[in-house]
PDB file of C-alpha atoms in Angstrom:
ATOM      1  CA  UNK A   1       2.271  26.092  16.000  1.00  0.00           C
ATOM      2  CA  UNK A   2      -0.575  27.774  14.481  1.00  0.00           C
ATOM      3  CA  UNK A   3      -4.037  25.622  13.999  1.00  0.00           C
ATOM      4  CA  UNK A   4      -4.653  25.343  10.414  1.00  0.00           C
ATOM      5  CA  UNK A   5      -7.725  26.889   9.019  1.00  0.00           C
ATOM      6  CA  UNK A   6      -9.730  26.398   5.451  1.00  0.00           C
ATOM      7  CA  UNK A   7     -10.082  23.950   3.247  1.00  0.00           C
ATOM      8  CA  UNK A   8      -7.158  21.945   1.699  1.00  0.00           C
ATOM      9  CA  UNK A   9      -7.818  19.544  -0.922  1.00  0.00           C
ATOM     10  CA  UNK A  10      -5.832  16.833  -1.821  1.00  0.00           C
ATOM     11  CA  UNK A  11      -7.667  14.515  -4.292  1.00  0.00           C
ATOM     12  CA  UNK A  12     -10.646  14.602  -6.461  1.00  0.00           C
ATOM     13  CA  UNK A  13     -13.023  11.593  -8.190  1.00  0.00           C
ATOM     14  CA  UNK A  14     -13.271  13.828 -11.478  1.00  0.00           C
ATOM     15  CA  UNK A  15     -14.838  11.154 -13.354  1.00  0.00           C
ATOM     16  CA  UNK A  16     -17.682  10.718 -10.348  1.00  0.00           C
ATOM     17  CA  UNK A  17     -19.789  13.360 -11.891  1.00  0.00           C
ATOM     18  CA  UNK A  18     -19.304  12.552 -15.308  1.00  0.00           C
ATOM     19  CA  UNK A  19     -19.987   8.944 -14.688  1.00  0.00           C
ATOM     20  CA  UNK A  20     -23.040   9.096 -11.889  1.00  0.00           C
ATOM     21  CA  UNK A  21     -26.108  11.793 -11.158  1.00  0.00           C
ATOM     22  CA  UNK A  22     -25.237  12.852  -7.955  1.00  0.00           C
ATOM     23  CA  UNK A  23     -28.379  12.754  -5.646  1.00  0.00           C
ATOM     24  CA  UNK A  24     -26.804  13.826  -1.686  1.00  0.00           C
ATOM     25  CA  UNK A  25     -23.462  14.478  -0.459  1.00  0.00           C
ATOM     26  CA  UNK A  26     -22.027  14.231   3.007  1.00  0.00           C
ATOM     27  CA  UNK A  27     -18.916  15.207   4.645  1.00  0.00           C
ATOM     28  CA  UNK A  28     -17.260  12.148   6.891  1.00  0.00           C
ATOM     29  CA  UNK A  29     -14.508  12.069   8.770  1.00  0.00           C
ATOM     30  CA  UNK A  30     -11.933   9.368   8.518  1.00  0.00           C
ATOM     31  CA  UNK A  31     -10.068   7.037  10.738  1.00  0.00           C
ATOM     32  CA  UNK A  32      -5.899   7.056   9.861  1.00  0.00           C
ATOM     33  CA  UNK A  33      -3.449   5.659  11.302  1.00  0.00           C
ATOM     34  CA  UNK A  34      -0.407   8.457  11.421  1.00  0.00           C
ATOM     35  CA  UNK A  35       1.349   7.637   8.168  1.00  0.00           C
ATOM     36  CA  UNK A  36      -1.512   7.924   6.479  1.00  0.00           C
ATOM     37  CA  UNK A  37      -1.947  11.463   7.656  1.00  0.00           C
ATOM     38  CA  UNK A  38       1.509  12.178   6.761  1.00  0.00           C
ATOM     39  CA  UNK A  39       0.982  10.678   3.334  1.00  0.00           C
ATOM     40  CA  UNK A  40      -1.772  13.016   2.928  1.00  0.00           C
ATOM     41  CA  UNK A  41      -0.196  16.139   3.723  1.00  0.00           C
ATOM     42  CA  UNK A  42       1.831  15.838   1.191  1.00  0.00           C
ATOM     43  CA  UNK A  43      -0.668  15.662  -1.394  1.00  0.00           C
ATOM     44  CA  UNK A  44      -1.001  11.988  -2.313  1.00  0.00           C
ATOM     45  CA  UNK A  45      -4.014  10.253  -2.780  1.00  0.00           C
ATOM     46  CA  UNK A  46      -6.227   8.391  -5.192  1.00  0.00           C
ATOM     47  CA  UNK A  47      -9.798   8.158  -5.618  1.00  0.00           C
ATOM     48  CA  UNK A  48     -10.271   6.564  -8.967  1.00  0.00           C
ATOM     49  CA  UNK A  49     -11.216   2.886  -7.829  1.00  0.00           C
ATOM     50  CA  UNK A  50     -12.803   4.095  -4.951  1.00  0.00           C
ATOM     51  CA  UNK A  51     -16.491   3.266  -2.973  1.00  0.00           C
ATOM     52  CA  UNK A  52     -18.059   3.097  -0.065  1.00  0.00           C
ATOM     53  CA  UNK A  53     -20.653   0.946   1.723  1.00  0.00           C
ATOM     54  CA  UNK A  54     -22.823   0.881   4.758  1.00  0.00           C
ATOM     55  CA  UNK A  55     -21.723  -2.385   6.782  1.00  0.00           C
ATOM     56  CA  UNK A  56     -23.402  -3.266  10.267  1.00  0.00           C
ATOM     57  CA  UNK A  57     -24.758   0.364  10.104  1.00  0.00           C
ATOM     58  CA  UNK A  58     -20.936   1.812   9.906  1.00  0.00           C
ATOM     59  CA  UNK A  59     -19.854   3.452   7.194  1.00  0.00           C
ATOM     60  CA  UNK A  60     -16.460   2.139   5.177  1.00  0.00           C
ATOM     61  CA  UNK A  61     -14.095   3.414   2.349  1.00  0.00           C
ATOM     62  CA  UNK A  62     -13.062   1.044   0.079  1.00  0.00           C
ATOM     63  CA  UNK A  63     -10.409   0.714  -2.466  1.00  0.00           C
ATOM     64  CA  UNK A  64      -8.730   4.548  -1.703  1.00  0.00           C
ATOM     65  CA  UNK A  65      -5.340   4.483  -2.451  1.00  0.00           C
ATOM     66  CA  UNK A  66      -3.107   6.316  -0.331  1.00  0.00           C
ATOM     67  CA  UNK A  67       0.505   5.724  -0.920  1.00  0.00           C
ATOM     68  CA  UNK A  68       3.053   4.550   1.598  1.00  0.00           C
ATOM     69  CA  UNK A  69       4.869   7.421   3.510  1.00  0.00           C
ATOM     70  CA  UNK A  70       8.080   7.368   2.022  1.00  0.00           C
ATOM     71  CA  UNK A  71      10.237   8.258   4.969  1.00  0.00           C
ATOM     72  CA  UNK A  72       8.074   5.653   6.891  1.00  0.00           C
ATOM     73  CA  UNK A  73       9.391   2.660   8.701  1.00  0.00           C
ATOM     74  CA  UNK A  74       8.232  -0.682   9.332  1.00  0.00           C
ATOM     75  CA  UNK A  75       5.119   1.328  10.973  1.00  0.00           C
ATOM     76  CA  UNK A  76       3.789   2.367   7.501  1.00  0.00           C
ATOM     77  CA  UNK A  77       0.356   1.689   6.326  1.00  0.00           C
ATOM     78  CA  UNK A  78      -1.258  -0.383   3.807  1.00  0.00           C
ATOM     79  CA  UNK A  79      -2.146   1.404   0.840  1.00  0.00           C
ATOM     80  CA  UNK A  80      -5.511   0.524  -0.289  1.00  0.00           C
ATOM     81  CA  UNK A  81      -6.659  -0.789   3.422  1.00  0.00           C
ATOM     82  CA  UNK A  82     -10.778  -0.191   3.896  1.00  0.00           C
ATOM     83  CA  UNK A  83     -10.773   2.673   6.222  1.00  0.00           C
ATOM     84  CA  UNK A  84     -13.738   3.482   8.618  1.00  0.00           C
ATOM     85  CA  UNK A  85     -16.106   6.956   7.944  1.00  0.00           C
ATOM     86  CA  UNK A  86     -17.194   8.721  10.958  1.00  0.00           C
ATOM     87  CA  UNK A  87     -20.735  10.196  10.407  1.00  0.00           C
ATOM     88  CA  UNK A  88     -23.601  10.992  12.713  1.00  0.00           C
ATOM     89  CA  UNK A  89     -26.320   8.097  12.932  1.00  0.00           C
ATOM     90  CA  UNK A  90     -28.899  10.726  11.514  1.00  0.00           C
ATOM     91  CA  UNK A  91     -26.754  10.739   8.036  1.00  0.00           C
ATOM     92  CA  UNK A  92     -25.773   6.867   8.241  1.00  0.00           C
ATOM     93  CA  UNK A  93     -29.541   6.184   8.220  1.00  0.00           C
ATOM     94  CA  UNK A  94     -30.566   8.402   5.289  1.00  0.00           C
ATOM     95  CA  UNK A  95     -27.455   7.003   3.357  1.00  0.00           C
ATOM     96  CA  UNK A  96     -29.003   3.641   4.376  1.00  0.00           C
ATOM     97  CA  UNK A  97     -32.680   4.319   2.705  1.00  0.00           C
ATOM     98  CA  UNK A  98     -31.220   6.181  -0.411  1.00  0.00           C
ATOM     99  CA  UNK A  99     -29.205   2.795  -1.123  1.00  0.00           C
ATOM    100  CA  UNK A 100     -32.076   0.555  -0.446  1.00  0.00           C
ATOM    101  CA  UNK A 101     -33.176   2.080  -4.221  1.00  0.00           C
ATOM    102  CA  UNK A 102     -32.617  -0.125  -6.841  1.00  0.00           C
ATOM    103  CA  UNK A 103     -29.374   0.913  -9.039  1.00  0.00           C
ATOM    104  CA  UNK A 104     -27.796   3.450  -6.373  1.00  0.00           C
ATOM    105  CA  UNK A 105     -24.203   3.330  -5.003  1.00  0.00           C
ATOM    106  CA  UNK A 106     -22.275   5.379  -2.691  1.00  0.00           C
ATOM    107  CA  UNK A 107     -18.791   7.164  -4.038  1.00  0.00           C
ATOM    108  CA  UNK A 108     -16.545   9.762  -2.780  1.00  0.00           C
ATOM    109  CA  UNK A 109     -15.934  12.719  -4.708  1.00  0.00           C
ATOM    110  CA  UNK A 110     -13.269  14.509  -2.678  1.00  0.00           C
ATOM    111  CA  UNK A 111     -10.612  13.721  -0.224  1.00  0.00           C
ATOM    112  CA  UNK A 112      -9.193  17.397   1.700  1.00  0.00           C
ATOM    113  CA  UNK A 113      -8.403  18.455   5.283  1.00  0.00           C
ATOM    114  CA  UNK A 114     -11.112  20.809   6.576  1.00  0.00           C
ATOM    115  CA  UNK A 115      -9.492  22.797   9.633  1.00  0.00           C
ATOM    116  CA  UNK A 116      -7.081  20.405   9.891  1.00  0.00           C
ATOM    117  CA  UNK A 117      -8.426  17.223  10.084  1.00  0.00           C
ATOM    118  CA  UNK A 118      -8.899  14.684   7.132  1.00  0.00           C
ATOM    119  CA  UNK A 119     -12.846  14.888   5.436  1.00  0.00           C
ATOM    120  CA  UNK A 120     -13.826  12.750   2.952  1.00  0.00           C
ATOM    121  CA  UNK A 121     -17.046  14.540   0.628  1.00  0.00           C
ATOM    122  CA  UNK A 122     -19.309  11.159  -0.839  1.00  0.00           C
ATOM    123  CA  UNK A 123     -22.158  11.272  -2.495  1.00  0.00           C
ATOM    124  CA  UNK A 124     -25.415   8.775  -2.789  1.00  0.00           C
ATOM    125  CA  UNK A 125     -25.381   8.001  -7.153  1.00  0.00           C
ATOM    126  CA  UNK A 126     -26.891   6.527  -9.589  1.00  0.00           C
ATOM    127  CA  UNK A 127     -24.953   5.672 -12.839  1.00  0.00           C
ATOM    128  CA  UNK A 128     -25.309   7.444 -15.982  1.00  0.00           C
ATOM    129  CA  UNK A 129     -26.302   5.682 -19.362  1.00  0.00           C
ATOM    130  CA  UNK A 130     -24.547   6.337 -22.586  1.00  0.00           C
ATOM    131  CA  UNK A 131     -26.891   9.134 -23.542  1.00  0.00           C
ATOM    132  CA  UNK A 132     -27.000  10.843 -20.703  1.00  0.00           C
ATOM    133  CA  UNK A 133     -23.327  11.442 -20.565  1.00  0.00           C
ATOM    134  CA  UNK A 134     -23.386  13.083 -23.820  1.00  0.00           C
ATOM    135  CA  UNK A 135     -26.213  15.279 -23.243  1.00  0.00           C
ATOM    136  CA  UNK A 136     -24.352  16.542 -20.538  1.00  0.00           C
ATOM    137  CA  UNK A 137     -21.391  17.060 -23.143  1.00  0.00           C
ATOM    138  CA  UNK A 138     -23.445  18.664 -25.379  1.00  0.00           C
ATOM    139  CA  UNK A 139     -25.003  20.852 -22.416  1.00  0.00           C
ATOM    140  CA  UNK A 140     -21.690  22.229 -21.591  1.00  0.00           C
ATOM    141  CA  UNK A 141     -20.577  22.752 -24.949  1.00  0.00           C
ATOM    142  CA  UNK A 142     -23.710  24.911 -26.061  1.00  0.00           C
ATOM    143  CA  UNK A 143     -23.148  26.944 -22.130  1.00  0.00           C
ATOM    144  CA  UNK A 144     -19.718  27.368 -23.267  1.00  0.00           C
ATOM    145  CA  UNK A 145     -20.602  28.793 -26.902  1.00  0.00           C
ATOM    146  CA  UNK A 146     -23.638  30.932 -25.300  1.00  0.00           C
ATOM    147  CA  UNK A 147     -20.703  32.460 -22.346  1.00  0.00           C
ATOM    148  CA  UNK A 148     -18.184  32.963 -25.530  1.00  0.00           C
ATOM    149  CA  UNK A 149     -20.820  34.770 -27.760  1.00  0.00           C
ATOM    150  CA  UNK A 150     -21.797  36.873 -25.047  1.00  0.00           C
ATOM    151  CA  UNK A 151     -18.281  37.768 -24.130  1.00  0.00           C
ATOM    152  CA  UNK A 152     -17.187  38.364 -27.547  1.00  0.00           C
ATOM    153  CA  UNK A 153     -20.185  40.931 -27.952  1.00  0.00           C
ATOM    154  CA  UNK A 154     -19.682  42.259 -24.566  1.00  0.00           C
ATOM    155  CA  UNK A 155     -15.897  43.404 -25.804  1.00  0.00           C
ATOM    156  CA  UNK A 156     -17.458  45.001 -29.235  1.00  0.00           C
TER     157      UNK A 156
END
């Protein structure tokens, strides 16, 4: 069997940049037990409650639901179990300063297989007030009107 190659995504935090400024991302591995895995593959997965934090200088996802496997057995997984993010120490003690700021949280944004092997992206974030989510509205309204007026003119 062929190794797989590229990028694969199977689930997103959409609301994580709407809801946080995103400051520094990372790319962690994950540890899964093999329904997990299998659950994956198939597309299933849930980031919406989701965080992580730095415990005993290891790194651990919280709160990701991952359905059961449904052709699983008595094997199968817990669905929202705290699973454990591989990262090098280098990254573990940056992530560690950034969160020592007052205010600052750690969330994933993205849950895919990279070359085969489940990556989880997560990001170092500080909520967003009231205001500042609809100046970003109101950013990417007036981009979008600016792109439309161009393209309209453009076709003229």
């Amino acid at each position: 069997m062929a190794k797989e190659t590229g990028r694969k995504m199977v689930a997103q935090n959409k609301k994580a940049r709407h809801d946080y400024h995103i400051h520094d991302t990372f790319e962690a591995g994950m540890v899964l037990s093999g329904t997990e895995v299998k659950s994956l593959r198939q597309g299933r997965a849930s980031l919406v409650d989701a965080f992580a934090t730095v415990d005993d200088g290891e790194v651990w996802l919280r709160q990701a639901h991952i359905p059961e496997y449904s052709h699983g057995t008595w094997t199968n997984h817990t669905a929202r179990r705290t699973r454990k993010l591989l990262l090098h120490r280098r990254e573990i003690d940056r992530i560690e300063r950034r969160l020592a700021d007052a205010g600052t949280t750690l969330i994933p944004l993205s849950l895919y297989f990279s070359d085969g092997y489940a990556k989880v992206e997560i990001a170092v974030a500080t909520g967003k007030k009231e205001y500042d989510k609809r100046q970003t509205i109101r950013t990417r309204d007036a981009n979008r009107e600016a792109e439309r007026a161009l393209a309209e003119r453009q076709r003229r």
